[in-house]
PQR file of N, CA, C, O and H, with PARSE charges and radii, in Angstrom:
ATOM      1  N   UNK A   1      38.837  -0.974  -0.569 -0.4000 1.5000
ATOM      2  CA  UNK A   1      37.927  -2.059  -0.307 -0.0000 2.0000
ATOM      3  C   UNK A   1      36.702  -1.899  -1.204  0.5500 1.7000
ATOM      4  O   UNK A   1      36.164  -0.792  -1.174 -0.5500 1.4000
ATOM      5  N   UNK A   2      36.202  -2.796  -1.964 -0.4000 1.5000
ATOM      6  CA  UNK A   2      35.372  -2.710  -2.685 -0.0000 2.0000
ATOM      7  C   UNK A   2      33.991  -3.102  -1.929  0.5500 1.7000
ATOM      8  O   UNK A   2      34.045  -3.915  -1.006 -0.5500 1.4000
ATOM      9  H   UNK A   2      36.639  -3.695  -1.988  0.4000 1.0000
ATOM     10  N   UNK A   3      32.825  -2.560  -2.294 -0.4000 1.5000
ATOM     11  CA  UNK A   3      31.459  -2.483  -1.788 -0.0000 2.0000
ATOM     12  C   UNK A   3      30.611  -3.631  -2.815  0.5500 1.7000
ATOM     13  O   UNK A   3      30.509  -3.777  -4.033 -0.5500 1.4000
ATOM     14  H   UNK A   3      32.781  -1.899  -3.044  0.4000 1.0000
ATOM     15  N   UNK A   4      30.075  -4.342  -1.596 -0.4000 1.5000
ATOM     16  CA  UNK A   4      28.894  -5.281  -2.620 -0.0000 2.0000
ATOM     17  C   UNK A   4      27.881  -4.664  -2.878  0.5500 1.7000
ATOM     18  O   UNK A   4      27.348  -5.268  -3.808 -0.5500 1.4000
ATOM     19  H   UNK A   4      30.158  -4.224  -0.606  0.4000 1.0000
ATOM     20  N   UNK A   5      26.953  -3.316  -2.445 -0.4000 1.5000
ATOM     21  CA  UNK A   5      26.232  -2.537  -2.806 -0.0000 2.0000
ATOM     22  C   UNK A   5      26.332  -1.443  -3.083  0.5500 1.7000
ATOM     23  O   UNK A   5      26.839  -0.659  -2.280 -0.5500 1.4000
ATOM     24  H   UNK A   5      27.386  -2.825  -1.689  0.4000 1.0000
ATOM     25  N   UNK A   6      25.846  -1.001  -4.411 -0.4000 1.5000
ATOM     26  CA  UNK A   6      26.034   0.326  -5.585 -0.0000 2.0000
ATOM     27  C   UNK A   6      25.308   1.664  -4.519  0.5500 1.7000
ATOM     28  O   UNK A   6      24.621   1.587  -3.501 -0.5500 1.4000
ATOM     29  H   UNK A   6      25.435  -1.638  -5.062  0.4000 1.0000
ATOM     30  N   UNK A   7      25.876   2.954  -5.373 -0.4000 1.5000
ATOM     31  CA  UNK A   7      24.981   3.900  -4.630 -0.0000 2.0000
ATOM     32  C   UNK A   7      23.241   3.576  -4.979  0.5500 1.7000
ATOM     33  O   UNK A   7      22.300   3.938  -4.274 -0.5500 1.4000
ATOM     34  H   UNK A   7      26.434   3.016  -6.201  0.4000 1.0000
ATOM     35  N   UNK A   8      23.155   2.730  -6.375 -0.4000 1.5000
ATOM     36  CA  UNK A   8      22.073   2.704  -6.902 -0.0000 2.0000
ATOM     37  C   UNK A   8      21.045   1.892  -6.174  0.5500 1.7000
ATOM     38  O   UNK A   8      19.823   2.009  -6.085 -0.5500 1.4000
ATOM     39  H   UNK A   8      23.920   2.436  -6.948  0.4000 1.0000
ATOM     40  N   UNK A   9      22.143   0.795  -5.538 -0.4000 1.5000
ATOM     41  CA  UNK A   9      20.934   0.209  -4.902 -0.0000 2.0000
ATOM     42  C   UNK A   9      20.723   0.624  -3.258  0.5500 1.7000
ATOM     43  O   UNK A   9      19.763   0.053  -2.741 -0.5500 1.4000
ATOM     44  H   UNK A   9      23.136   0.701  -5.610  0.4000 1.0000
ATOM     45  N   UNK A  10      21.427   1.466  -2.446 -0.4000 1.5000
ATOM     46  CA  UNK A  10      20.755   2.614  -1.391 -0.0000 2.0000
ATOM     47  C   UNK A  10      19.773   3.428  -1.915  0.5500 1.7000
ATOM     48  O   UNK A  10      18.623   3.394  -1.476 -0.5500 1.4000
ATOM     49  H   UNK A  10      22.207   1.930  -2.866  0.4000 1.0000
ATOM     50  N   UNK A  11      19.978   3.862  -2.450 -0.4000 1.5000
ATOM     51  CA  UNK A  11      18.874   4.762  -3.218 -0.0000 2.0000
ATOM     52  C   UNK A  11      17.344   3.930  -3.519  0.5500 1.7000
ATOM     53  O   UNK A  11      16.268   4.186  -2.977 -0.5500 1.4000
ATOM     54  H   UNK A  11      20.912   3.889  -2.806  0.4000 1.0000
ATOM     55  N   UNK A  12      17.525   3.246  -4.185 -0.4000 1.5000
ATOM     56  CA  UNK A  12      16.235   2.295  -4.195 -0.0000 2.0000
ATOM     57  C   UNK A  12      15.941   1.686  -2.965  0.5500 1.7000
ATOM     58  O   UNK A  12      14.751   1.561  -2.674 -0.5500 1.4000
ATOM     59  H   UNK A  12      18.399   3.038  -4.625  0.4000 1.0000
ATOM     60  N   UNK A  13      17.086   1.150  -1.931 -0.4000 1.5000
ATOM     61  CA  UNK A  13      16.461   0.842  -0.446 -0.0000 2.0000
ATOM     62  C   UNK A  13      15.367   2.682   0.051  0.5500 1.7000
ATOM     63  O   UNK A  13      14.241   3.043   0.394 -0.5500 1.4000
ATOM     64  H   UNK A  13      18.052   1.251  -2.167  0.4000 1.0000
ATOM     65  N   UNK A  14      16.327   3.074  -0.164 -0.4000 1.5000
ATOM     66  CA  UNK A  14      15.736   4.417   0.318 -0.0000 2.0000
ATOM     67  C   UNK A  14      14.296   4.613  -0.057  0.5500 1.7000
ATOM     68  O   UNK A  14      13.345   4.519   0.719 -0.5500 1.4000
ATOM     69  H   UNK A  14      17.242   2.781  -0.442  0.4000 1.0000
ATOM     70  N   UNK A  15      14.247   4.896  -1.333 -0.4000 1.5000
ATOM     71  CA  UNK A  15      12.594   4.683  -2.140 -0.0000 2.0000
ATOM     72  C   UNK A  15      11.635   3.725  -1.327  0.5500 1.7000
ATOM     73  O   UNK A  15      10.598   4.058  -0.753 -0.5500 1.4000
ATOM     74  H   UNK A  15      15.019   4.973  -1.964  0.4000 1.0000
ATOM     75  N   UNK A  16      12.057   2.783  -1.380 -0.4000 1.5000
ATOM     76  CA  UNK A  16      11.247   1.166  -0.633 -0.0000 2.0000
ATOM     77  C   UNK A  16      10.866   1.293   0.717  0.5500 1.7000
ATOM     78  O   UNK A  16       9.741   1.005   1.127 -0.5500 1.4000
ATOM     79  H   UNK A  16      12.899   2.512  -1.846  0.4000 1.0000
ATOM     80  N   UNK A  17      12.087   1.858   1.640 -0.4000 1.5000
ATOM     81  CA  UNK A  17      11.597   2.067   3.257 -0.0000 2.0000
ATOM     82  C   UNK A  17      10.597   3.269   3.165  0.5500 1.7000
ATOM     83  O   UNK A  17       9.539   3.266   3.794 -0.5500 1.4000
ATOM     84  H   UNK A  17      13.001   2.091   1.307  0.4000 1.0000
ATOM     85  N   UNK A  18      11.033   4.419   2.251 -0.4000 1.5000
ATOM     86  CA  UNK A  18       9.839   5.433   2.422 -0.0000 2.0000
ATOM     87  C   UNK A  18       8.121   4.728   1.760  0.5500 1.7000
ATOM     88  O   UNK A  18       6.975   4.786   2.206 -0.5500 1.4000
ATOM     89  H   UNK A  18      11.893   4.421   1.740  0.4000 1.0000
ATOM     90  N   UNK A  19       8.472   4.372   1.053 -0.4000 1.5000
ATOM     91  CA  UNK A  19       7.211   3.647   0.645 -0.0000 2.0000
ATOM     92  C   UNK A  19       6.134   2.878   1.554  0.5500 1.7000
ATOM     93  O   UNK A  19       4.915   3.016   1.450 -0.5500 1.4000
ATOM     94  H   UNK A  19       9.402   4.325   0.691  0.4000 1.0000
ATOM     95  N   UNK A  20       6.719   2.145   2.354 -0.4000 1.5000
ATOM     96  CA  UNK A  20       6.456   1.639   3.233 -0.0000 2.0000
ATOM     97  C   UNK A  20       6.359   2.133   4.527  0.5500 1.7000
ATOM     98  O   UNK A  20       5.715   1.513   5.373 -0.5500 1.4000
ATOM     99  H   UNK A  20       7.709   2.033   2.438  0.4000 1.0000
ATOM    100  N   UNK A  21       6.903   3.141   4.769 -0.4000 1.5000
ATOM    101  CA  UNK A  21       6.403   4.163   5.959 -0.0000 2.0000
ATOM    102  C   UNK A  21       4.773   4.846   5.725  0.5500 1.7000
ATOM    103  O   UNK A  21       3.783   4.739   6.449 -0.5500 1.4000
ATOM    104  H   UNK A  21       7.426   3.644   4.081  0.4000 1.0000
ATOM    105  N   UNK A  22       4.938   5.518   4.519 -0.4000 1.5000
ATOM    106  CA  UNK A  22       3.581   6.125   3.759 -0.0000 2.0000
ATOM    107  C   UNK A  22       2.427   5.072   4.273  0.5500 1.7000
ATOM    108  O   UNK A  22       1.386   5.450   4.809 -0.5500 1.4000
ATOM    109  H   UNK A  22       5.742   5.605   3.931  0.4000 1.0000
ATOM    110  N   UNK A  23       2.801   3.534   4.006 -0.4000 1.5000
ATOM    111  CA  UNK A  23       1.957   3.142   4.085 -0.0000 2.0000
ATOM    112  C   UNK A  23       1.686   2.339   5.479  0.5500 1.7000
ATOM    113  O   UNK A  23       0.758   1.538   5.589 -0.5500 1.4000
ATOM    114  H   UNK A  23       3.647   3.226   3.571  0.4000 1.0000
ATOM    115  N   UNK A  24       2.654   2.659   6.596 -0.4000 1.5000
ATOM    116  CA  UNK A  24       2.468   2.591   7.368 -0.0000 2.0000
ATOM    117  C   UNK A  24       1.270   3.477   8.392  0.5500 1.7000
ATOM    118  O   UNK A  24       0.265   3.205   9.049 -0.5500 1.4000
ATOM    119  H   UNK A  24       3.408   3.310   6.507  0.4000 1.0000
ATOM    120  N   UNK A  25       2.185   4.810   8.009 -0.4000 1.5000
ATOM    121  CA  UNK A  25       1.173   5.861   8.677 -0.0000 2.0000
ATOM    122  C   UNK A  25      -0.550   5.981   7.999  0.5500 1.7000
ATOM    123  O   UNK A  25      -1.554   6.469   8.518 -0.5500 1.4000
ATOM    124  H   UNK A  25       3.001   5.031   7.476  0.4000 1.0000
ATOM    125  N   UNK A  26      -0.400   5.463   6.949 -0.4000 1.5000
ATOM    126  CA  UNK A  26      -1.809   5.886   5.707 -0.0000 2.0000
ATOM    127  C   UNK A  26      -2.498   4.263   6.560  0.5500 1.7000
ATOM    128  O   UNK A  26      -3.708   4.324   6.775 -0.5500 1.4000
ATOM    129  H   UNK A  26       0.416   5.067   6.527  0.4000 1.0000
ATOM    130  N   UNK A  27      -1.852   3.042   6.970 -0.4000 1.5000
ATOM    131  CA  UNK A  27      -3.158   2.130   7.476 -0.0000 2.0000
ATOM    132  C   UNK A  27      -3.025   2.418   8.980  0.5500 1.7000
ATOM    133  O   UNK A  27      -3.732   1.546   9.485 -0.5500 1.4000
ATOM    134  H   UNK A  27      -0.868   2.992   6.795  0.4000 1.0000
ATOM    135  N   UNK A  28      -2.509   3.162   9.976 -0.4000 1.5000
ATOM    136  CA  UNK A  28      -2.522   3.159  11.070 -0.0000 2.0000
ATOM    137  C   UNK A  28      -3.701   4.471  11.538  0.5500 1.7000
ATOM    138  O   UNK A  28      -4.605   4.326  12.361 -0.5500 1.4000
ATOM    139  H   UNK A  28      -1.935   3.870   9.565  0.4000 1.0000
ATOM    140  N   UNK A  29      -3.444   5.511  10.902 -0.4000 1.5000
ATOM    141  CA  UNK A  29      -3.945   6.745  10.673 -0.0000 2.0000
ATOM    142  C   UNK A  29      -5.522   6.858   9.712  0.5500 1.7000
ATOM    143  O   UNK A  29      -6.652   6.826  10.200 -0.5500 1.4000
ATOM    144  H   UNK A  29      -2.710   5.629  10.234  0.4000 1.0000
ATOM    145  N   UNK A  30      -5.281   6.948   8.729 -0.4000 1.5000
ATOM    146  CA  UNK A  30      -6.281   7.359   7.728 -0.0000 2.0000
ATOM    147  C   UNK A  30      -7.507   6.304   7.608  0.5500 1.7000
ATOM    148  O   UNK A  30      -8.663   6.724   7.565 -0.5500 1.4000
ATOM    149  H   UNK A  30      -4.364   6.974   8.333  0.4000 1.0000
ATOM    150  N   UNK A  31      -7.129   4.532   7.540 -0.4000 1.5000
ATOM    151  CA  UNK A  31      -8.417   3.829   7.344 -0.0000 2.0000
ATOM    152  C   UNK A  31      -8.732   3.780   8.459  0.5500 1.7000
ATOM    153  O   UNK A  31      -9.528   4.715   8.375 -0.5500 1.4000
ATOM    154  H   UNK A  31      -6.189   4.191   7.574  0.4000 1.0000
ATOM    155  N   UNK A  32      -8.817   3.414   9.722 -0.4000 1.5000
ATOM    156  CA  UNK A  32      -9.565   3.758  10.902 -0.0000 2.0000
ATOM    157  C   UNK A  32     -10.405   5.085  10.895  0.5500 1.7000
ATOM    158  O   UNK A  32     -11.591   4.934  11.187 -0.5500 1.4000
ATOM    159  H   UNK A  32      -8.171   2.654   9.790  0.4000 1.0000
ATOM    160  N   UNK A  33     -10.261   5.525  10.796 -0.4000 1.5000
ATOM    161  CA  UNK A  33     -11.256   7.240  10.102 -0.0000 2.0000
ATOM    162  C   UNK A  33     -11.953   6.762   9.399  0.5500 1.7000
ATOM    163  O   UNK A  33     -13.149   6.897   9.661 -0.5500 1.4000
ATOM    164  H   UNK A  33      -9.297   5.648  10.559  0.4000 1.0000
ATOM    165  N   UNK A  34     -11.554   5.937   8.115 -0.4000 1.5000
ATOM    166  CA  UNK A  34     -12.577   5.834   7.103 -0.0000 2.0000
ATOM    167  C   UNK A  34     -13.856   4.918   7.617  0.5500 1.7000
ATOM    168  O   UNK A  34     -15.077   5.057   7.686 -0.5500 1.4000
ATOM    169  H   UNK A  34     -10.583   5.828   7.902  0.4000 1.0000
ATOM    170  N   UNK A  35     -13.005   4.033   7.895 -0.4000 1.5000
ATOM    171  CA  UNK A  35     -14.086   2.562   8.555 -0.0000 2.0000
ATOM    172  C   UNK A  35     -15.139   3.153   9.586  0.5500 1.7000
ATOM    173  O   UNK A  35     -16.297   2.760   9.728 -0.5500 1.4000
ATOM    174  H   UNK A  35     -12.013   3.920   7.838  0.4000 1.0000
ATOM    175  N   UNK A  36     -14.429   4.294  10.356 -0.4000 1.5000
ATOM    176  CA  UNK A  36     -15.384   5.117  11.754 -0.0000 2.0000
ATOM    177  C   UNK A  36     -16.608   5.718  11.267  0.5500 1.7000
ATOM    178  O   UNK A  36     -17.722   5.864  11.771 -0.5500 1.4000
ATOM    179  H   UNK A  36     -13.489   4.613  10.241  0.4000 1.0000
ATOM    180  N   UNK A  37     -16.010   6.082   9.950 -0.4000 1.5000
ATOM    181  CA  UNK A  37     -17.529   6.839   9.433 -0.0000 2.0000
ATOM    182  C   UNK A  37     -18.133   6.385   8.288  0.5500 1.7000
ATOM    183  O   UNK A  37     -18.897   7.088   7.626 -0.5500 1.4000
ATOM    184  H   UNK A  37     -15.105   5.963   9.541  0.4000 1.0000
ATOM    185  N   UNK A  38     -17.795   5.074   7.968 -0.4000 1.5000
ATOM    186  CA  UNK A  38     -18.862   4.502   7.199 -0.0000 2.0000
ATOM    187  C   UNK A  38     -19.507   3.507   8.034  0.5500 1.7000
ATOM    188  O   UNK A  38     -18.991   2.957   9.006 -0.5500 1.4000
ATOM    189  H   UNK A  38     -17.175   4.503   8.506  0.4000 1.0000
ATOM    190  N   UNK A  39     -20.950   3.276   7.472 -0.4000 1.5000
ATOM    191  CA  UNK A  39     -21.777   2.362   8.646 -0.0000 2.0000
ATOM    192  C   UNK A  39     -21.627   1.189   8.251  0.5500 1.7000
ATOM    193  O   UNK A  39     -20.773   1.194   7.365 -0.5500 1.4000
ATOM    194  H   UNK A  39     -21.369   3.723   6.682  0.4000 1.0000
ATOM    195  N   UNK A  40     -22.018   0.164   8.447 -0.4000 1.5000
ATOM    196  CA  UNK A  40     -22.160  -1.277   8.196 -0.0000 2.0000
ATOM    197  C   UNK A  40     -22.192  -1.917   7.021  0.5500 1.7000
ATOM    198  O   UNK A  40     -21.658  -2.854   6.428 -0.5500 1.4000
ATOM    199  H   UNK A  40     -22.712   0.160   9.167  0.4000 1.0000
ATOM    200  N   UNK A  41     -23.489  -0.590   6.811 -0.4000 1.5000
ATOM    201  CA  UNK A  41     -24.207  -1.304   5.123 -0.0000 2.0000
ATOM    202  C   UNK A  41     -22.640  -0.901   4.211  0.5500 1.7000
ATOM    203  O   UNK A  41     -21.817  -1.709   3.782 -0.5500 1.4000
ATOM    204  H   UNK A  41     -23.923   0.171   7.292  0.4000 1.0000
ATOM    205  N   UNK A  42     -22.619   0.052   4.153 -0.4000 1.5000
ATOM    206  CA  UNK A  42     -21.573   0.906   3.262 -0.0000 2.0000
ATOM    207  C   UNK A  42     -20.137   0.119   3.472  0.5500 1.7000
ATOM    208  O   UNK A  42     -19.251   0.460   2.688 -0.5500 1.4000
ATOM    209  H   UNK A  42     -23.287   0.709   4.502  0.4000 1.0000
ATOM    210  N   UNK A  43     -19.809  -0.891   4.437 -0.4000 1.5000
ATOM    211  CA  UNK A  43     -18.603  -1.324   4.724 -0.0000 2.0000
ATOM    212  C   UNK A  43     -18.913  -2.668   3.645  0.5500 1.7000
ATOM    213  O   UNK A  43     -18.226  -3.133   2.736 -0.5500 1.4000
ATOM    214  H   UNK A  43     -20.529  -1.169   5.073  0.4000 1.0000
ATOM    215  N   UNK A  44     -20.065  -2.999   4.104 -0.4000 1.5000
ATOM    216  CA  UNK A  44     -20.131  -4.520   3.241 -0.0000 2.0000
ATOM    217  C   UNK A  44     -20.244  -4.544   1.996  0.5500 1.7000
ATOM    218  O   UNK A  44     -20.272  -5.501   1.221 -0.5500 1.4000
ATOM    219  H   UNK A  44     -20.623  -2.621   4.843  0.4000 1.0000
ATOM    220  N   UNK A  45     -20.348  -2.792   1.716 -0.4000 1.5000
ATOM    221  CA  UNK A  45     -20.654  -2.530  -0.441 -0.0000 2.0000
ATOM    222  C   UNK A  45     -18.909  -2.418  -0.129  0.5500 1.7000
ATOM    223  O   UNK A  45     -18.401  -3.411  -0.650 -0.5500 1.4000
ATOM    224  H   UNK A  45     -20.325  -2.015   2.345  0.4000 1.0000
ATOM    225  N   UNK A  46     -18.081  -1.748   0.387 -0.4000 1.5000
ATOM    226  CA  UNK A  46     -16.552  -1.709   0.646 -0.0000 2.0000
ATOM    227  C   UNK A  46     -15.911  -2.598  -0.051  0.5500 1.7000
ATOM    228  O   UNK A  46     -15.352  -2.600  -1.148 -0.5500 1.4000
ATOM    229  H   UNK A  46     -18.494  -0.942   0.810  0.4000 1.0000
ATOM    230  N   UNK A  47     -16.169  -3.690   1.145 -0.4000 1.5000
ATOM    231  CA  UNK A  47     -15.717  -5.312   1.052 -0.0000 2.0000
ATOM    232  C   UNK A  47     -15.937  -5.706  -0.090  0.5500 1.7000
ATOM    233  O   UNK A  47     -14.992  -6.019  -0.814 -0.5500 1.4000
ATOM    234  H   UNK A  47     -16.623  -3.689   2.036  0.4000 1.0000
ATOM    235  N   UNK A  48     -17.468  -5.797  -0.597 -0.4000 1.5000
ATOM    236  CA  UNK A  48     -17.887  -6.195  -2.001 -0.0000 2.0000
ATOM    237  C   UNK A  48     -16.871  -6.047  -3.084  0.5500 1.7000
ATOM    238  O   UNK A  48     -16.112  -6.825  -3.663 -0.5500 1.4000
ATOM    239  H   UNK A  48     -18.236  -5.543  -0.009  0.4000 1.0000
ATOM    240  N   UNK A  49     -17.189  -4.464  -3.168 -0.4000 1.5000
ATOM    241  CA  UNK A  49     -16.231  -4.015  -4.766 -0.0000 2.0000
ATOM    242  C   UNK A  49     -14.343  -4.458  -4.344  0.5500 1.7000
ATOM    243  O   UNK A  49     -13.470  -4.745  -5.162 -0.5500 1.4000
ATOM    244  H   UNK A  49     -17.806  -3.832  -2.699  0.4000 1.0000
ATOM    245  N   UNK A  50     -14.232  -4.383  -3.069 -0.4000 1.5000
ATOM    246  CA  UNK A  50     -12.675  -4.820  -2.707 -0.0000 2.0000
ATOM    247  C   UNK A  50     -12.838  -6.087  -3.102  0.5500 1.7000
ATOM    248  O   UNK A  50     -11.659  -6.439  -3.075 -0.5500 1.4000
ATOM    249  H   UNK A  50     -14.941  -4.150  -2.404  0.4000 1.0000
ATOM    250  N   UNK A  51     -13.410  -6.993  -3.435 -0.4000 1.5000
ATOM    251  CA  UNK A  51     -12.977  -8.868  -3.830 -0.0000 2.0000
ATOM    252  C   UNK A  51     -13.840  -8.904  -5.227  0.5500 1.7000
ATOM    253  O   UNK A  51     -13.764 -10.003  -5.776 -0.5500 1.4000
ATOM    254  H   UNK A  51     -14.369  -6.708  -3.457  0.4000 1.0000
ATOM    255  N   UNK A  52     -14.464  -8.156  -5.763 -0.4000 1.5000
ATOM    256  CA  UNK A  52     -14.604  -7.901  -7.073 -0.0000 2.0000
ATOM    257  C   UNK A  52     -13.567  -7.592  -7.673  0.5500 1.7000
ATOM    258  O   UNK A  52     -13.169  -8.250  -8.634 -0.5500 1.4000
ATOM    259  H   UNK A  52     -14.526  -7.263  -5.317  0.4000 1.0000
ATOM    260  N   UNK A  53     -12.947  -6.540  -7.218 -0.4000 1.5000
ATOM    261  CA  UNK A  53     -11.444  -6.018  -7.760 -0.0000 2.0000
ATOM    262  C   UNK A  53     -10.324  -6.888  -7.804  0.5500 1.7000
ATOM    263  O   UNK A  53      -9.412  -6.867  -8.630 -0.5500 1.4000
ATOM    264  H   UNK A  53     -13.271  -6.005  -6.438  0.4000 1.0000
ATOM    265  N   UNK A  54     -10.482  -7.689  -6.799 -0.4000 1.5000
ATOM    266  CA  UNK A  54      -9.106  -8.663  -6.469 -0.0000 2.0000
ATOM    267  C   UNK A  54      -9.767  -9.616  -7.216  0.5500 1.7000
ATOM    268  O   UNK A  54      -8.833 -10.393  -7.410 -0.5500 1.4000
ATOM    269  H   UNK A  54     -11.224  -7.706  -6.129  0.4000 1.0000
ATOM    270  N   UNK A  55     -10.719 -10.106  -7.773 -0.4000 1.5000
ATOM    271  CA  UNK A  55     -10.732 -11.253  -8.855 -0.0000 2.0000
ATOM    272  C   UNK A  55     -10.287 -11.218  -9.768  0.5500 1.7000
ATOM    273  O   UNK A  55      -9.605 -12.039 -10.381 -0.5500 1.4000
ATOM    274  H   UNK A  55     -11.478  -9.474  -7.616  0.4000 1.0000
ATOM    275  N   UNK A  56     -10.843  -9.587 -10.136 -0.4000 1.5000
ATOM    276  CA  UNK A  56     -10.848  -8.675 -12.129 -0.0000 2.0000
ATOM    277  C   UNK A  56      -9.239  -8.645 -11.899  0.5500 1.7000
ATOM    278  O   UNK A  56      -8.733  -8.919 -12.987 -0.5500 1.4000
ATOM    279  H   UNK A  56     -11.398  -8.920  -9.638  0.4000 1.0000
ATOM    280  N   UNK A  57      -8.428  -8.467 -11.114 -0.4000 1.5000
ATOM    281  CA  UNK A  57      -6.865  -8.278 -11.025 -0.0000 2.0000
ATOM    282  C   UNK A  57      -6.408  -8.413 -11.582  0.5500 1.7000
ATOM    283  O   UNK A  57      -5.827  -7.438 -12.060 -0.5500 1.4000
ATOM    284  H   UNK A  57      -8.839  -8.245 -10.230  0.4000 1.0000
ATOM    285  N   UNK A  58      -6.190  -9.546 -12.064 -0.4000 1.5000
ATOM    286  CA  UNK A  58      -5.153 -11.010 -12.876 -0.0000 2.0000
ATOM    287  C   UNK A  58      -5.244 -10.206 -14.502  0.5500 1.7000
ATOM    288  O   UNK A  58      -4.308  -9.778 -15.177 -0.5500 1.4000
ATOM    289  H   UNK A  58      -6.662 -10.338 -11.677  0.4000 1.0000
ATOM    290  N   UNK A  59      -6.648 -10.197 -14.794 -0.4000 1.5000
ATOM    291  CA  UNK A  59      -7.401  -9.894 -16.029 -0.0000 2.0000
ATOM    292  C   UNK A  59      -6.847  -8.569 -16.602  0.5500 1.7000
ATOM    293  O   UNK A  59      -6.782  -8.343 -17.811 -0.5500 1.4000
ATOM    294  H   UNK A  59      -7.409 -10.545 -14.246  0.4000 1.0000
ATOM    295  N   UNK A  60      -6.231  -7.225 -15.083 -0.4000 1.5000
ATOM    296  CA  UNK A  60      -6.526  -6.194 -15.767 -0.0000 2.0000
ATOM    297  C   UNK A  60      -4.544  -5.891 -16.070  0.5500 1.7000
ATOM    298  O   UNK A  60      -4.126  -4.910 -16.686 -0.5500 1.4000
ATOM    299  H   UNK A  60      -6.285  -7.408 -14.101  0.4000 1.0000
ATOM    300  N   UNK A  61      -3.709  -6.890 -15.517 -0.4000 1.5000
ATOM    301  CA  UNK A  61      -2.300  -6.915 -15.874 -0.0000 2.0000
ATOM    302  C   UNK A  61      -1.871  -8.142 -16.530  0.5500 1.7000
ATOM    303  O   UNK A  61      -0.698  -8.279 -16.879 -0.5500 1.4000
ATOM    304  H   UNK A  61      -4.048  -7.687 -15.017  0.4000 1.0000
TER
END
C-alpha cells in the first residue's frame, strides 16, 4: 500500500509541533514574568518599539 506522506514530511510535522510547543510554554510561562516585573512606564516603551518594529518589518525582508 502506498503512503500519501513521505518520511520527510513527518519529520517536518515533527519540527513544526515542537516549535509550537516552545512557544507555547515560552507565552504561557516566561512573558507573564516579564510583564510582572516591568512597570507601566517600561511596558508602554515595550509596546512602543513592538509597533515600531512591526512597521520597519516589510522594509527589513
Amino acid at each position: 500500500m502506498t503512503s500519501v506522506f513521505s518520511k520527510k514530511d513527518f519529520i517536518a510535522t515533527k519540527w513544526f509541533t515542537l516549535e509550537k510547543l516552545i512557544q507555547l510554554i515560552t507565552g504561557v510561562l516566561i512573558v507573564p514574568q516579564i510583564f510582572s516585573l516591568l512597570g507601566t512606564v517600561d511596558i508602554g516603551k515595550l509596546k512602543f518599539v513592538e509597533s515600531v518594529l512591526g512597521m520597519l518589518t516589510p522594509l527589513f525582508f
